[in-house]
Short mmCIF file of C-alpha atoms and ligand atoms in Angstrom, two decimals:
data_model
loop_
_atom_site.label_atom_id
_atom_site.label_comp_id
_atom_site.label_asym_id
_atom_site.label_seq_id
_atom_site.Cartn_x
_atom_site.Cartn_y
_atom_site.Cartn_z
CA VAL A 290 68.92 100.96 59.86
CA VAL A 291 70.59 98.19 61.84
CA TRP A 292 69.71 97.74 65.48
CA ARG A 293 71.94 95.68 67.74
CA ALA A 294 72.67 95.08 71.43
CA GLY A 295 76.07 96.67 71.96
CA GLY A 296 78.54 97.86 74.52
CA LYS A 297 82.09 96.59 74.89
CA GLY A 298 81.15 93.71 77.21
CA VAL A 299 78.55 92.45 74.75
CA ASN A 300 81.06 92.70 71.89
CA VAL A 301 83.60 90.62 73.83
CA ALA A 302 80.92 88.08 74.76
CA ARG A 303 79.77 87.67 71.14
CA ILE A 304 83.35 86.92 70.05
CA LEU A 305 83.95 84.50 72.93
CA LEU A 306 80.75 82.65 72.04
CA ALA A 307 81.75 82.48 68.37
CA LEU A 308 85.05 80.92 69.48
CA GLY A 309 83.15 78.25 71.41
CA ALA A 310 83.44 79.56 74.98
CA GLU A 311 80.45 79.34 77.30
CA THR A 312 79.80 83.01 78.03
CA ALA A 313 77.40 85.00 80.22
CA VAL A 314 76.76 88.74 80.12
CA THR A 315 76.19 90.81 83.21
CA GLY A 316 75.74 94.51 83.86
CA LEU A 317 72.94 96.96 84.57
CA VAL A 318 70.03 97.48 82.17
CA GLY A 319 66.60 99.06 82.31
CA GLY A 320 63.63 100.46 80.44
CA VAL A 321 62.45 99.69 76.91
CA THR A 322 66.00 99.72 75.51
CA GLY A 323 67.08 97.34 78.26
CA GLY A 324 64.30 94.94 77.24
CA MET A 325 65.36 95.09 73.58
CA LEU A 326 68.96 94.50 74.58
CA ARG A 327 67.99 91.42 76.58
CA SER A 328 65.98 89.95 73.72
CA ASP A 329 68.88 90.51 71.31
CA LEU A 330 71.24 88.69 73.69
CA ARG A 331 68.84 85.74 73.76
CA THR A 332 68.77 85.71 69.96
CA ALA A 333 72.58 85.67 69.96
CA GLY A 334 72.56 82.70 72.36
CA LEU A 335 74.29 84.53 75.21
CA ALA A 336 73.33 83.77 78.83
CA ASP A 337 71.56 86.85 80.23
CA LYS A 338 72.73 87.58 83.79
CA LEU A 339 71.87 91.28 83.63
CA GLU A 340 70.56 93.19 86.62
CA GLU A 341 67.43 95.30 86.10
CA ILE A 342 67.55 98.99 87.15
CA THR A 343 64.87 101.73 87.08
CA GLY A 344 66.71 104.00 84.60
CA ASP A 345 66.63 103.54 80.81
CA SER A 346 69.60 101.86 79.13
CA ARG A 347 71.40 104.21 76.78
CA ARG A 348 71.57 103.96 73.01
CA THR A 349 74.48 104.89 70.79
CA LEU A 350 73.59 106.13 67.33
CA SER A 351 76.22 105.68 64.62
CA VAL A 352 75.60 107.39 61.29
CA PHE A 353 77.77 106.09 58.45
CA ASP A 354 78.07 108.36 55.40
CA GLU A 355 78.60 106.13 52.36
CA GLY A 356 79.81 109.09 50.33
CA THR A 357 82.68 110.16 52.58
CA ALA A 358 83.06 106.90 54.56
CA HIS A 359 82.91 108.99 57.74
CA THR A 360 81.05 107.83 60.82
CA ALA A 361 79.41 110.18 63.32
CA ILE A 362 78.65 108.67 66.73
CA PHE A 363 76.10 110.09 69.16
CA ASN A 364 76.44 108.69 72.69
CA GLU A 365 73.58 109.16 75.14
CA PRO A 366 74.65 109.41 78.77
CA GLY A 367 73.93 106.20 80.66
CA PRO A 368 71.13 105.99 83.24
CA THR A 369 72.02 106.96 86.80
CA VAL A 370 72.40 103.88 88.96
CA GLY A 371 71.28 104.09 92.61
CA PRO A 372 73.39 102.78 95.52
CA ARG A 373 70.90 99.97 96.27
CA GLU A 374 70.94 98.88 92.63
CA TRP A 375 74.72 98.79 92.68
CA GLN A 376 74.78 96.72 95.90
CA ARG A 377 72.28 94.27 94.43
CA PHE A 378 74.50 93.97 91.36
CA ILE A 379 77.57 93.22 93.51
CA ASP A 380 75.68 90.49 95.38
CA ARG A 381 74.70 88.78 92.11
CA PHE A 382 78.16 89.30 90.67
CA ILE A 383 79.68 87.33 93.57
CA ASP A 384 77.46 84.31 92.79
CA LEU A 385 78.16 84.57 89.08
CA VAL A 386 81.94 84.85 89.45
CA ALA A 387 81.96 81.86 91.82
CA GLU A 388 81.01 79.73 88.79
CA ALA A 389 83.30 81.47 86.28
CA HIS A 390 86.78 80.66 84.95
CA ALA A 391 87.55 84.29 84.01
CA VAL A 392 85.91 87.72 84.15
CA VAL A 393 86.26 90.48 81.55
CA LEU A 394 85.41 93.99 82.76
CA SER A 395 84.90 96.31 79.82
CA GLY A 396 83.69 99.80 79.09
CA SER A 397 82.76 103.00 80.87
CA LEU A 398 80.92 103.18 84.19
CA PRO A 399 77.36 104.57 84.22
CA PRO A 400 76.66 107.71 86.28
CA GLY A 401 76.05 106.98 89.95
CA LEU A 402 78.60 104.19 90.30
CA PRO A 403 81.63 104.79 92.53
CA VAL A 404 84.72 105.52 90.45
CA ASN A 405 86.50 102.56 92.09
CA SER A 406 83.77 100.13 90.95
CA TYR A 407 86.10 98.03 88.81
CA ALA A 408 88.55 97.69 91.73
CA VAL A 409 85.67 96.43 93.90
CA LEU A 410 84.63 93.84 91.27
CA ILE A 411 88.21 92.75 90.58
CA ASP A 412 88.69 92.28 94.32
CA VAL A 413 85.63 89.99 94.41
CA ALA A 414 87.07 87.86 91.59
CA CYS A 415 90.54 87.87 93.13
CA LYS A 416 89.22 86.53 96.45
CA LEU A 417 87.46 83.73 94.52
CA GLY A 418 90.68 82.95 92.61
CA VAL A 419 89.18 83.97 89.25
CA PRO A 420 91.47 85.89 86.82
CA THR A 421 90.31 89.26 85.49
CA VAL A 422 90.84 91.28 82.30
CA LEU A 423 90.23 95.03 82.46
CA ASP A 424 89.49 97.24 79.45
CA ALA A 425 88.47 100.72 80.58
CA ASP A 426 89.45 104.36 80.23
CA GLY A 427 90.22 107.42 82.36
CA GLU A 428 89.49 107.34 86.08
CA ALA A 429 87.64 103.99 85.88
CA LEU A 430 90.84 102.45 84.51
CA ARG A 431 93.18 104.28 86.88
CA GLN A 432 91.20 103.25 89.97
CA GLY A 433 90.48 99.79 88.55
CA LEU A 434 94.23 99.09 88.38
CA SER A 435 94.43 99.30 92.18
CA GLY A 436 92.33 96.11 92.28
CA HIS A 437 95.24 94.31 90.52
CA PRO A 438 93.59 92.86 87.41
CA THR A 439 95.41 89.88 85.88
CA LEU A 440 95.64 91.68 82.53
CA VAL A 441 94.83 95.17 81.29
CA LYS A 442 94.39 96.11 77.62
CA PRO A 443 94.67 99.84 76.96
CA ASN A 444 94.69 101.27 73.44
CA LEU A 445 97.12 104.07 72.60
CA VAL A 446 94.71 106.89 73.56
CA GLU A 447 93.95 105.22 76.90
CA LEU A 448 97.65 104.69 77.59
CA GLU A 449 98.38 108.33 76.71
CA SER A 450 95.63 109.65 78.93
CA PHE A 451 96.94 107.41 81.74
CA VAL A 452 100.46 108.89 81.58
CA GLY A 453 99.24 112.37 80.62
CA ARG A 454 101.38 112.82 77.49
CA SER A 455 101.53 111.67 73.89
CA LEU A 456 103.53 108.47 73.32
CA ARG A 457 105.56 107.55 70.26
CA PHE A 458 105.78 103.94 69.13
CA PRO A 459 107.65 101.91 70.26
CA ASN A 460 109.87 103.29 73.07
CA ASP A 461 107.41 105.71 74.69
CA VAL A 462 104.73 103.05 74.59
CA VAL A 463 106.91 100.69 76.61
CA GLU A 464 107.43 103.46 79.19
CA GLY A 465 103.67 103.98 79.38
CA ILE A 466 103.16 100.27 79.88
CA ALA A 467 105.75 100.26 82.67
CA ALA A 468 103.81 103.02 84.44
CA MET A 469 100.60 101.02 84.14
CA ARG A 470 102.26 97.88 85.52
CA LYS A 471 103.52 99.90 88.49
CA ALA A 472 99.94 101.05 89.11
CA GLY A 473 98.73 97.50 89.66
CA SER A 474 98.59 95.11 86.69
CA GLU A 475 101.51 92.72 86.17
CA THR A 476 100.51 92.08 82.58
CA VAL A 477 99.76 94.91 80.17
CA VAL A 478 98.89 94.34 76.53
CA ALA A 479 98.64 97.65 74.70
CA SER A 480 96.85 97.76 71.36
CA LEU A 481 98.05 100.21 68.73
CA GLY A 482 95.57 99.88 65.87
CA PRO A 483 97.29 98.66 62.67
CA GLU A 484 100.64 98.43 64.55
CA GLY A 485 99.22 95.51 66.53
CA LEU A 486 100.02 94.68 70.16
CA VAL A 487 102.82 95.33 72.64
CA ALA A 488 102.78 92.98 75.63
CA VAL A 489 104.81 93.28 78.80
CA THR A 490 104.33 90.33 81.17
CA PRO A 491 106.23 88.63 84.02
CA GLU A 492 107.24 85.98 81.43
CA GLY A 493 108.68 88.43 78.91
CA SER A 494 107.89 91.22 76.44
CA TRP A 495 106.74 90.93 72.82
CA THR A 496 105.39 92.92 69.92
CA ALA A 497 102.92 91.37 67.47
CA LYS A 498 102.05 93.01 64.16
CA PRO A 499 99.30 92.18 61.68
CA PRO A 500 100.44 91.17 58.18
CA GLU A 501 98.58 94.10 56.65
CA SER A 502 96.69 97.24 57.62
CA VAL A 503 93.07 96.27 57.06
CA VAL A 504 90.64 98.84 55.66
CA GLY A 505 87.33 98.50 57.44
CA ASN A 506 85.59 99.15 60.73
CA PRO A 507 88.11 99.30 63.60
CA THR A 508 85.41 99.77 66.27
CA GLY A 509 85.36 96.61 68.37
CA ALA A 510 88.78 95.38 67.18
CA GLY A 511 90.09 95.92 70.72
CA ASP A 512 87.16 93.91 72.07
CA ALA A 513 88.14 91.01 69.78
CA ALA A 514 91.72 91.26 71.06
CA VAL A 515 90.41 91.11 74.64
CA ALA A 516 88.38 87.98 73.84
CA ALA A 517 91.41 86.22 72.31
CA LEU A 518 93.71 87.23 75.18
CA THR A 519 91.18 85.91 77.70
CA LEU A 520 90.90 82.52 75.99
CA GLY A 521 94.69 82.35 75.66
CA MET A 522 95.03 83.06 79.37
CA LEU A 523 92.60 80.25 80.24
CA ALA A 524 94.30 77.78 77.91
CA GLY A 525 97.79 78.79 79.07
CA THR A 526 98.79 79.33 75.42
CA PRO A 527 102.46 80.41 75.13
CA TRP A 528 102.63 84.21 74.78
CA PRO A 529 103.91 84.42 71.18
CA GLN A 530 101.04 82.20 69.97
CA ARG A 531 98.53 83.98 72.23
CA LEU A 532 99.48 87.37 70.81
CA ALA A 533 99.43 86.09 67.22
CA ASP A 534 95.89 84.82 67.87
CA ALA A 535 94.79 88.15 69.31
CA VAL A 536 96.28 90.13 66.43
CA ALA A 537 94.84 87.86 63.72
CA LEU A 538 91.41 87.84 65.33
CA SER A 539 91.26 91.58 65.92
CA ALA A 540 92.45 92.32 62.36
CA ALA A 541 89.70 89.96 61.16
CA ALA A 542 87.23 91.96 63.27
CA VAL A 543 88.17 95.11 61.29
CA CYS A 544 86.91 93.26 58.18
CA MET A 545 83.36 93.23 59.61
CA PRO A 546 81.01 96.23 59.44
CA VAL A 547 79.67 95.64 62.99
CA ALA A 548 81.46 95.32 66.33
CA GLY A 549 81.42 91.93 68.06
CA ALA A 550 82.06 89.88 64.92
CA PHE A 551 85.05 88.69 62.88
CA ASP A 552 85.66 87.32 59.38
CA ALA A 553 86.60 83.66 60.01
CA ALA A 554 88.37 83.20 56.66
CA ALA A 555 90.46 86.35 57.21
CA TYR A 556 91.33 85.14 60.73
CA ARG A 557 92.69 81.84 59.32
CA ARG A 558 94.56 83.71 56.60
CA PHE A 559 96.14 86.29 58.94
CA LEU A 560 97.13 83.86 61.73
CA PRO A 561 100.30 82.31 60.21
CA ALA A 562 101.39 85.73 58.88
CA VAL A 563 101.37 87.70 62.16
CA HIS A 564 104.88 88.88 62.98
CA VAL A 565 105.73 88.28 66.66
CA GLU A 566 109.03 89.49 68.08
CA ALA A 567 110.51 89.24 71.56
CA ARG A 568 111.70 92.58 72.94
N1 LIG B 644 93.50 98.79 60.48
C1 LIG B 644 93.86 97.66 61.11
N2 LIG B 644 94.46 96.67 60.40
C2 LIG B 644 94.83 95.52 61.01
N3 LIG B 644 94.63 95.28 62.32
C3 LIG B 644 94.05 96.24 63.06
C4 LIG B 644 93.63 97.48 62.50
N4 LIG B 644 93.06 98.21 63.47
C5 LIG B 644 93.11 97.45 64.59
N5 LIG B 644 93.70 96.27 64.36
C6 LIG B 644 93.93 95.16 65.32
O1 LIG B 644 93.03 95.32 66.38
C7 LIG B 644 93.72 95.51 67.60
C8 LIG B 644 92.96 96.48 68.46
O2 LIG B 644 92.86 97.72 67.79
P1 LIG B 644 92.78 99.12 68.55
O3 LIG B 644 94.09 99.41 69.18
O4 LIG B 644 92.25 100.10 67.58
O5 LIG B 644 91.74 98.77 69.70
P2 LIG B 644 90.68 99.69 70.50
O6 LIG B 644 90.93 101.12 70.22
O7 LIG B 644 90.72 99.22 71.90
O8 LIG B 644 89.31 99.22 69.81
P3 LIG B 644 87.81 99.17 70.44
O9 LIG B 644 87.88 99.73 71.82
O10 LIG B 644 86.97 99.94 69.49
O11 LIG B 644 87.44 97.71 70.44
C9 LIG B 644 95.11 95.98 67.19
O12 LIG B 644 96.04 95.64 68.19
C10 LIG B 644 95.33 95.22 65.89
O13 LIG B 644 95.75 93.90 66.17
MG1 LIG B 645 89.16 99.53 73.26
#
């Protein structure tokens, strides 16, 4: 049995830290699980800027069957967050973002939060001139887009649920991305599993494909892509190189059995072999 602080934001933060970026984690935690999560973040060396709530943080149980290589995942519902807890979080978030160079907003919203929560947080960052990266699903994503995040990273399922139909690669995907850009984010980088990334930005459009389809654990590969795209944004890395980085890193994340980690040797090996093409 392996126990580990998780959640998409934590996965992104672990990768950013491994790449040498000073990273803090915020969010809402509580109860015994919340305490364990905080101590695991300390062990990882991540700055803990979490807000304490009265509810218990949720756990996700993944059961991996070595015989069939199937994984079953049991998600608890998150704790319900009260309006005062949410307001306290926003107040702390403002102070935190004032010191930040970028903000990544990742994952589902716990029960009790307004569905436009991501739009509210993106607005805070926007007013402080801090760029934002949004990685969410369903209504949280749809409403979050109205806050105009700097970049949004849907996977294929999230893009399909956004447009309400199935999308074939590549033409339909580009139409889906166009719809998402219209809804509020100038830059959309869609991730398509082993097919890699499709980016549509004000500077141009590209596809980036990994050199091989990696057999491994794809959970958290998108989080690795988000981490790389965020660092590339901060460094102003030219898009072709930025996307190659994100593809190599996320493919290297598939090599690892846990989310929030990547195989450094595989990353170096994949990087020069990523195929980037302007569209
Ligand atoms: N089997 C694979 N082989 C090589 N690269 C992969 C594979 N699966 C994913 N990737 C890389 O990881 C990126 C993100 O994958 P995916 O689209 O599955 O993200 P996701 O569904 O958002 O993942 P998660 O939300 O679990 O982090 C892809 O764009 C690709 O670069
Ligand atoms: Mg994802």
